[in-house]
Amino acid sequence: MKTITREQFIEELRTWIGTPFHHQGRWKGLGVDCAGLVVGPLVELGIMEVLKADNRTYKHKAGHKILVERLMLIANEIPKEEIKLGDILLFTIYRYPQHLAIKSYNDNIIHVTEDRGVVEEELDDMWKKRFLSSFRLKYIKD
């Protein structure tokens, strides 16, 4: 299995900043959603195995388990206290697990919002309240 460093993942993610939101999108510069923001950069880094776990049949609104089920195919759940650069953070929207972000440097995350597209910003109180769990990609080498 091919592996990457945390820094390589963040560096690639940063090239996606400014990409607009598009539900089920997987295209840098054209449109991406939060799942695509995990899948797309990994594919760009040569991690093709991630495509086996990708699924684009999920609905735009929360209330399904597909996101978590697919995430667990490519990552292992870790305790909040162990979160490091490049780990995946899972958040709830309307009480359901629905949003992914990637831990960046300091207290920042890289994620995609419907109105601003892919951004890197501080993990604010709103997202901290919605935090559900964290995951470490199986392709990250420490």
Coordinates of N, CA, C and O in Angstrom, one line a residue:
M1 N 0.8 -1.2 0.0 CA 0.0 0.0 0.0 C 0.9 1.2 0.0 O 1.8 1.4 0.8
K2 N 0.6 2.1 -0.9 CA 1.3 3.4 -1.0 C 1.0 4.3 0.2 O -0.1 4.3 0.7
T3 N 2.0 5.0 0.7 CA 1.8 5.9 1.9 C 2.3 7.3 1.5 O 3.1 7.5 0.6
I4 N 1.8 8.3 2.3 CA 2.2 9.7 2.1 C 2.4 10.2 3.5 O 2.0 9.7 4.5
T5 N 3.1 11.4 3.5 CA 3.3 12.1 4.8 C 2.2 13.0 5.1 O 1.4 13.4 4.1
R6 N 2.0 13.4 6.3 CA 1.0 14.4 6.7 C 1.2 15.7 5.9 O 0.3 16.3 5.4
E7 N 2.5 16.1 5.8 CA 2.8 17.3 5.1 C 2.4 17.3 3.6 O 1.9 18.3 3.1
Q8 N 2.7 16.1 3.0 CA 2.3 16.0 1.6 C 0.8 16.2 1.4 O 0.3 16.8 0.5
F9 N 0.0 15.6 2.3 CA -1.4 15.6 2.2 C -1.9 17.1 2.4 O -2.7 17.6 1.6
I10 N -1.4 17.8 3.4 CA -1.8 19.2 3.6 C -1.4 20.1 2.4 O -2.1 20.9 1.9
E11 N -0.2 19.8 1.9 CA 0.3 20.6 0.7 C -0.6 20.4 -0.5 O -1.0 21.4 -1.1
E12 N -1.0 19.2 -0.7 CA -2.0 18.9 -1.8 C -3.3 19.6 -1.5 O -3.9 20.2 -2.4
L13 N -3.8 19.4 -0.3 CA -5.1 20.0 0.1 C -5.1 21.5 -0.2 O -6.1 22.1 -0.7
R14 N -4.0 22.2 0.1 CA -3.9 23.6 -0.1 C -4.0 24.0 -1.5 O -4.5 25.1 -1.8
T15 N -3.7 23.1 -2.5 CA -3.9 23.5 -3.9 C -5.3 23.4 -4.3 O -5.7 23.9 -5.4
W16 N -6.2 22.9 -3.4 CA -7.6 22.8 -3.7 C -8.4 24.0 -3.2 O -9.5 24.2 -3.4
I17 N -7.7 24.9 -2.4 CA -8.3 26.1 -1.8 C -8.9 27.0 -2.9 O -8.2 27.2 -3.9
G18 N -10.1 27.4 -2.8 CA -10.8 28.2 -3.8 C -11.7 27.4 -4.7 O -12.5 28.0 -5.4
T19 N -11.5 26.1 -4.7 CA -12.4 25.2 -5.5 C -13.8 25.4 -4.9 O -14.1 25.3 -3.7
P20 N -14.8 25.7 -5.8 CA -16.2 25.9 -5.3 C -16.8 24.6 -4.8 O -16.4 23.5 -5.2
F21 N -17.9 24.7 -4.0 CA -18.6 23.6 -3.5 C -19.5 23.0 -4.7 O -20.1 23.7 -5.4
H22 N -19.5 21.7 -4.8 CA -20.4 21.0 -5.7 C -20.7 19.6 -5.1 O -19.8 18.8 -4.8
H23 N -22.0 19.4 -4.8 CA -22.4 18.1 -4.2 C -21.9 17.0 -5.0 O -22.1 16.9 -6.2
Q24 N -21.2 16.0 -4.4 CA -20.6 14.9 -5.0 C -19.5 15.2 -6.0 O -19.0 14.3 -6.8
G25 N -19.0 16.4 -6.0 CA -17.9 16.8 -6.9 C -16.5 16.2 -6.4 O -16.3 16.0 -5.2
R26 N -15.7 16.0 -7.4 CA -14.3 15.4 -7.1 C -13.3 16.1 -8.0 O -12.2 15.6 -8.2
W27 N -13.5 17.4 -8.4 CA -12.7 18.0 -9.4 C -12.0 19.3 -8.8 O -12.7 20.3 -8.6
K28 N -10.7 19.3 -8.7 CA -10.0 20.5 -8.2 C -10.2 21.6 -9.2 O -10.1 21.5 -10.4
G29 N -10.6 22.8 -8.6 CA -10.8 24.0 -9.4 C -12.2 24.1 -10.0 O -12.7 25.2 -10.3
L30 N -12.9 23.0 -10.1 CA -14.3 23.0 -10.7 C -15.4 22.8 -9.6 O -16.4 23.5 -9.7
G31 N -15.2 21.8 -8.7 CA -16.3 21.6 -7.7 C -16.0 20.4 -6.9 O -15.6 19.3 -7.4
V32 N -16.2 20.5 -5.6 CA -15.9 19.4 -4.7 C -16.8 19.5 -3.5 O -17.2 20.6 -3.1
D33 N -17.1 18.4 -2.8 CA -17.8 18.4 -1.5 C -16.8 17.9 -0.5 O -15.6 17.6 -0.8
C34 N -17.2 17.7 0.7 CA -16.3 17.4 1.8 C -15.7 16.0 1.6 O -14.5 15.8 1.9
A35 N -16.5 15.0 1.1 CA -15.9 13.7 0.9 C -14.9 13.8 -0.3 O -13.9 13.1 -0.3
G36 N -15.3 14.5 -1.3 CA -14.4 14.7 -2.4 C -13.1 15.4 -2.1 O -12.0 15.2 -2.7
L37 N -13.1 16.2 -1.0 CA -11.9 16.9 -0.5 C -10.9 15.9 0.2 O -9.8 16.2 0.4
V38 N -11.4 14.8 0.5 CA -10.5 13.7 1.0 C -10.1 12.8 -0.1 O -8.9 12.6 -0.3
V39 N -11.0 12.4 -1.0 CA -10.8 11.5 -2.1 C -9.8 12.1 -3.1 O -8.8 11.6 -3.5
G40 N -10.2 13.3 -3.6 CA -9.5 14.0 -4.7 C -8.0 14.2 -4.4 O -7.2 13.7 -5.2
P41 N -7.6 14.8 -3.3 CA -6.2 15.0 -3.0 C -5.4 13.7 -2.8 O -4.3 13.6 -3.3
L42 N -6.1 12.6 -2.3 CA -5.4 11.4 -2.1 C -5.1 10.7 -3.5 O -4.0 10.2 -3.7
V43 N -6.1 10.8 -4.4 CA -5.9 10.3 -5.8 C -4.8 11.1 -6.5 O -3.9 10.5 -7.1
E44 N -4.7 12.4 -6.3 CA -3.7 13.3 -6.8 C -2.3 12.8 -6.3 O -1.3 12.9 -7.0
L45 N -2.3 12.3 -5.1 CA -1.0 11.8 -4.5 C -0.7 10.4 -4.8 O 0.2 9.8 -4.3
G46 N -1.6 9.8 -5.7 CA -1.3 8.4 -6.1 C -1.9 7.3 -5.3 O -1.6 6.1 -5.5
I47 N -2.8 7.7 -4.4 CA -3.5 6.7 -3.5 C -4.8 6.3 -4.2 O -5.9 6.7 -3.9
M48 N -4.7 5.4 -5.2 CA -5.8 5.0 -6.0 C -6.8 4.1 -5.3 O -8.0 4.0 -5.6
E49 N -6.3 3.4 -4.2 CA -7.1 2.5 -3.4 C -8.3 3.2 -2.8 O -9.4 2.6 -2.6
V50 N -8.2 4.5 -2.6 CA -9.3 5.3 -2.0 C -10.6 5.3 -2.9 O -11.7 5.4 -2.4
L51 N -10.4 5.1 -4.2 CA -11.5 5.1 -5.1 C -12.5 3.9 -4.8 O -13.7 4.0 -5.1
K52 N -11.9 2.8 -4.3 CA -12.8 1.7 -3.9 C -13.8 2.0 -2.8 O -14.8 1.4 -2.7
A53 N -13.4 3.0 -2.0 CA -14.3 3.4 -0.9 C -15.2 4.5 -1.2 O -16.1 4.9 -0.5
D54 N -14.9 5.2 -2.4 CA -15.7 6.3 -2.7 C -17.1 5.9 -3.1 O -17.3 4.9 -3.7
N55 N -18.1 6.8 -2.8 CA -19.5 6.5 -3.1 C -20.1 7.9 -3.4 O -20.0 8.8 -2.6
R56 N -20.9 7.9 -4.5 CA -21.5 9.2 -4.8 C -23.0 9.0 -5.0 O -23.7 9.6 -5.8
T57 N -23.6 8.1 -4.1 CA -25.0 8.0 -4.1 C -25.7 8.6 -2.9 O -26.9 8.5 -2.7
Y58 N -24.9 9.3 -2.1 CA -25.4 9.9 -0.8 C -26.2 11.2 -1.2 O -26.0 11.8 -2.2
K59 N -27.1 11.5 -0.3 CA -28.0 12.6 -0.4 C -27.3 13.9 0.1 O -26.4 13.8 0.9
H60 N -27.8 15.0 -0.3 CA -27.2 16.3 0.1 C -27.6 16.6 1.5 O -26.8 17.2 2.3
K61 N -28.7 16.2 2.0 CA -29.1 16.4 3.4 C -28.7 15.3 4.3 O -28.6 14.1 3.8
A62 N -28.5 15.6 5.5 CA -28.0 14.6 6.5 C -29.1 13.5 6.8 O -30.3 13.7 6.5
G63 N -28.7 12.4 7.4 CA -29.6 11.4 7.8 C -29.3 10.1 7.3 O -30.1 9.2 7.3
H64 N -28.1 9.8 6.9 CA -27.7 8.5 6.3 C -26.3 8.2 7.0 O -25.6 9.0 7.5
K65 N -25.9 6.9 6.8 CA -24.7 6.4 7.4 C -23.6 6.2 6.4 O -22.5 5.8 6.8
I66 N -23.8 6.5 5.2 CA -22.9 6.1 4.1 C -21.5 6.8 4.4 O -20.5 6.2 4.2
L67 N -21.5 8.1 4.8 CA -20.3 8.8 5.0 C -19.4 8.1 6.0 O -18.2 7.9 5.7
V68 N -19.9 7.8 7.1 CA -19.1 7.1 8.2 C -18.7 5.7 7.7 O -17.5 5.4 7.9
E69 N -19.6 5.0 7.1 CA -19.2 3.6 6.7 C -18.1 3.7 5.7 O -17.1 2.9 5.8
R70 N -18.1 4.6 4.7 CA -17.1 4.7 3.7 C -15.8 5.2 4.3 O -14.7 4.8 4.0
L71 N -15.9 6.2 5.2 CA -14.7 6.7 5.9 C -13.9 5.6 6.6 O -12.7 5.6 6.6
M72 N -14.7 4.7 7.3 CA -14.0 3.7 8.0 C -13.3 2.6 7.1 O -12.5 1.8 7.6
L73 N -13.6 2.7 5.8 CA -12.8 1.8 4.9 C -11.4 2.3 4.6 O -10.5 1.6 4.3
I74 N -11.2 3.7 4.8 CA -9.9 4.3 4.5 C -9.2 4.8 5.7 O -8.1 5.3 5.6
A75 N -9.9 4.8 6.9 CA -9.3 5.5 8.1 C -9.7 4.7 9.3 O -10.7 4.0 9.3
N76 N -8.9 4.9 10.4 CA -9.3 4.3 11.7 C -9.6 5.4 12.6 O -9.0 6.5 12.7
E77 N -10.7 5.2 13.4 CA -11.1 6.2 14.4 C -10.0 6.3 15.5 O -9.4 5.3 15.9
I78 N -9.8 7.5 15.9 CA -8.8 7.8 16.9 C -9.4 8.7 18.0 O -10.3 9.4 17.7
P79 N -8.8 8.7 19.2 CA -9.3 9.6 20.2 C -9.0 11.0 19.9 O -8.0 11.4 19.2
K80 N -9.9 11.9 20.3 CA -9.8 13.3 20.1 C -8.4 13.9 20.5 O -7.8 14.7 19.9
E81 N -7.9 13.3 21.6 CA -6.6 13.8 22.2 C -5.4 13.4 21.3 O -4.4 14.0 21.5
E82 N -5.6 12.5 20.3 CA -4.5 12.1 19.5 C -4.5 12.8 18.1 O -3.7 12.4 17.2
I83 N -5.4 13.7 17.9 CA -5.5 14.4 16.5 C -4.2 15.1 16.2 O -3.7 15.8 17.0
K84 N -3.8 14.8 15.0 CA -2.5 15.4 14.4 C -2.8 16.0 13.0 O -3.9 15.7 12.5
L85 N -1.9 16.6 12.5 CA -1.9 17.2 11.2 C -2.3 16.1 10.2 O -1.8 15.0 10.2
G86 N -3.3 16.4 9.3 CA -3.8 15.5 8.3 C -4.8 14.6 8.7 O -5.3 13.8 7.9
D87 N -5.2 14.6 10.0 CA -6.3 13.7 10.4 C -7.7 14.3 10.0 O -7.8 15.5 9.8
I88 N -8.6 13.4 9.9 CA -10.0 13.7 9.4 C -10.9 14.0 10.6 O -10.9 13.1 11.5
L89 N -11.6 15.1 10.6 CA -12.5 15.4 11.6 C -13.9 15.3 11.1 O -14.2 15.7 10.0
L90 N -14.8 14.6 11.8 CA -16.2 14.4 11.4 C -17.1 15.3 12.3 O -17.0 15.3 13.5
F91 N -18.0 16.0 11.7 CA -18.9 16.9 12.4 C -20.3 16.5 12.1 O -20.7 15.9 11.0
T92 N -21.2 16.9 13.0 CA -22.6 16.7 12.8 C -23.3 18.0 12.2 O -22.8 19.1 12.5
I93 N -24.3 17.8 11.4 CA -25.2 18.8 10.9 C -26.6 18.3 11.1 O -26.9 17.2 10.6
Y94 N -27.4 19.1 11.7 CA -28.8 18.6 12.0 C -28.8 17.2 12.8 O -29.5 16.3 12.5
R95 N -27.8 17.1 13.7 CA -27.7 15.9 14.6 C -27.1 14.7 13.9 O -27.0 13.6 14.5
Y96 N -26.8 14.8 12.6 CA -26.3 13.6 11.9 C -24.8 13.9 11.5 O -24.5 15.0 11.2
P97 N -24.0 12.8 11.4 CA -22.7 13.0 10.9 C -22.7 13.3 9.4 O -23.2 12.5 8.6
Q98 N -22.2 14.5 9.1 CA -22.4 14.9 7.7 C -21.2 15.7 7.1 O -21.2 15.8 5.9
H99 N -20.3 16.2 7.9 CA -19.3 17.1 7.3 C -17.9 16.6 7.8 O -17.7 16.2 8.9
L100 N -17.0 16.7 6.8 CA -15.6 16.3 7.0 C -14.7 17.5 6.9 O -15.0 18.4 6.0
A101 N -13.7 17.6 7.7 CA -12.6 18.6 7.6 C -11.3 17.9 7.9 O -11.2 16.8 8.5
I102 N -10.2 18.5 7.4 CA -8.9 18.0 7.6 C -8.1 18.9 8.6 O -8.1 20.1 8.3
K103 N -7.5 18.3 9.6 CA -6.7 19.1 10.5 C -5.5 19.6 9.9 O -4.7 18.9 9.3
S104 N -5.3 20.9 9.9 CA -4.2 21.6 9.3 C -3.2 22.0 10.5 O -3.3 21.5 11.6
Y105 N -2.4 23.0 10.2 CA -1.4 23.5 11.2 C -2.2 24.3 12.2 O -3.2 24.9 11.9
N106 N -1.6 24.4 13.4 CA -2.1 25.1 14.5 C -3.5 24.7 14.8 O -3.8 23.5 14.9
D107 N -4.5 25.6 14.9 CA -5.9 25.2 15.2 C -6.7 25.4 13.9 O -7.9 25.7 14.0
N108 N -6.1 25.2 12.8 CA -6.8 25.4 11.5 C -7.3 24.1 11.0 O -6.8 23.0 11.3
I109 N -8.4 24.2 10.1 CA -8.9 23.1 9.4 C -9.0 23.5 7.9 O -9.1 24.7 7.6
I110 N -9.0 22.5 7.0 CA -9.2 22.7 5.6 C -10.5 21.9 5.3 O -10.6 20.7 5.7
H111 N -11.5 22.6 4.8 CA -12.8 22.0 4.5 C -13.5 22.8 3.4 O -12.9 23.8 2.9
V112 N -14.7 22.4 3.0 CA -15.4 23.1 1.9 C -16.7 23.5 2.5 O -17.4 22.7 3.2
T113 N -17.1 24.7 2.2 CA -18.4 25.3 2.6 C -19.2 25.6 1.4 O -18.6 25.9 0.3
E114 N -20.5 25.5 1.5 CA -21.3 25.8 0.3 C -21.2 27.2 -0.2 O -21.2 27.4 -1.4
D115 N -21.0 28.1 0.6 CA -20.9 29.5 0.1 C -19.5 30.0 -0.2 O -19.3 30.9 -1.0
R116 N -18.4 29.4 0.4 CA -17.1 29.9 0.1 C -16.2 28.9 -0.5 O -15.0 29.2 -0.9
G117 N -16.6 27.7 -0.8 CA -15.8 26.6 -1.4 C -14.8 26.1 -0.4 O -14.9 26.2 0.8
V118 N -13.6 25.7 -0.9 CA -12.6 25.1 -0.1 C -11.8 26.3 0.6 O -11.3 27.2 -0.1
V119 N -11.7 26.2 1.9 CA -11.0 27.2 2.7 C -10.2 26.6 3.8 O -10.4 25.4 4.1
E120 N -9.2 27.3 4.2 CA -8.4 27.0 5.4 C -8.7 28.0 6.4 O -8.5 29.2 6.1
E121 N -9.2 27.6 7.6 CA -9.6 28.6 8.6 C -9.5 28.0 10.0 O -9.3 26.8 10.1
E122 N -9.5 28.9 11.0 CA -9.5 28.4 12.3 C -10.7 27.6 12.7 O -11.8 27.9 12.2
L123 N -10.5 26.5 13.4 CA -11.6 25.7 13.9 C -12.3 26.5 15.0 O -11.9 26.7 16.1
D124 N -13.5 27.1 14.6 CA -14.2 28.0 15.5 C -15.2 27.2 16.4 O -15.3 26.0 16.3
D125 N -15.8 28.0 17.3 CA -16.7 27.4 18.3 C -17.8 26.7 17.7 O -18.3 25.6 18.2
M126 N -18.4 27.2 16.6 CA -19.5 26.5 16.0 C -19.1 25.0 15.6 O -19.8 24.1 15.9
W127 N -17.9 24.9 14.9 CA -17.5 23.5 14.5 C -17.1 22.7 15.7 O -17.3 21.5 15.8
K128 N -16.5 23.4 16.7 CA -16.1 22.6 17.9 C -17.3 22.0 18.6 O -17.3 20.9 19.1
K129 N -18.4 22.7 18.6 CA -19.7 22.1 19.2 C -20.2 21.0 18.4 O -20.9 20.1 18.9
R130 N -20.0 21.0 17.1 CA -20.5 20.0 16.2 C -19.5 18.8 16.0 O -19.9 17.8 15.3
F131 N -18.4 18.8 16.6 CA -17.4 17.8 16.5 C -17.9 16.4 17.0 O -18.5 16.4 18.1
L132 N -17.8 15.4 16.2 CA -18.3 14.1 16.6 C -17.1 13.1 16.8 O -17.1 12.4 17.9
S133 N -16.2 13.0 15.9 CA -15.1 12.0 16.0 C -14.0 12.4 15.1 O -14.1 13.2 14.2
S134 N -12.9 11.6 15.2 CA -11.7 11.9 14.4 C -11.2 10.6 13.9 O -11.3 9.5 14.5
F135 N -10.5 10.7 12.7 CA -10.0 9.5 12.0 C -8.6 9.7 11.5 O -8.3 10.8 11.1
R136 N -7.8 8.7 11.4 CA -6.5 8.7 10.8 C -6.5 7.9 9.6 O -6.8 6.7 9.6
L137 N -6.1 8.5 8.5 CA -6.0 7.8 7.2 C -5.1 6.6 7.3 O -4.0 6.8 7.8
K138 N -5.4 5.5 6.7 CA -4.5 4.4 6.6 C -3.3 4.6 5.8 O -2.3 3.8 5.9
Y139 N -3.3 5.6 5.0 CA -2.2 5.9 4.0 C -1.2 6.9 4.6 O -0.2 7.2 3.9
I140 N -1.4 7.3 5.8 CA -0.4 8.3 6.4 C 0.7 7.5 7.1 O 0.4 6.6 7.9
K141 N 1.9 7.9 6.8 CA 3.0 7.3 7.5 C 3.6 8.3 8.5 O 3.7 9.5 8.2
D142 N 3.8 7.8 9.7 CA 4.4 8.7 10.7 C 5.9 8.6 10.8 O 6.5 7.7 10.5

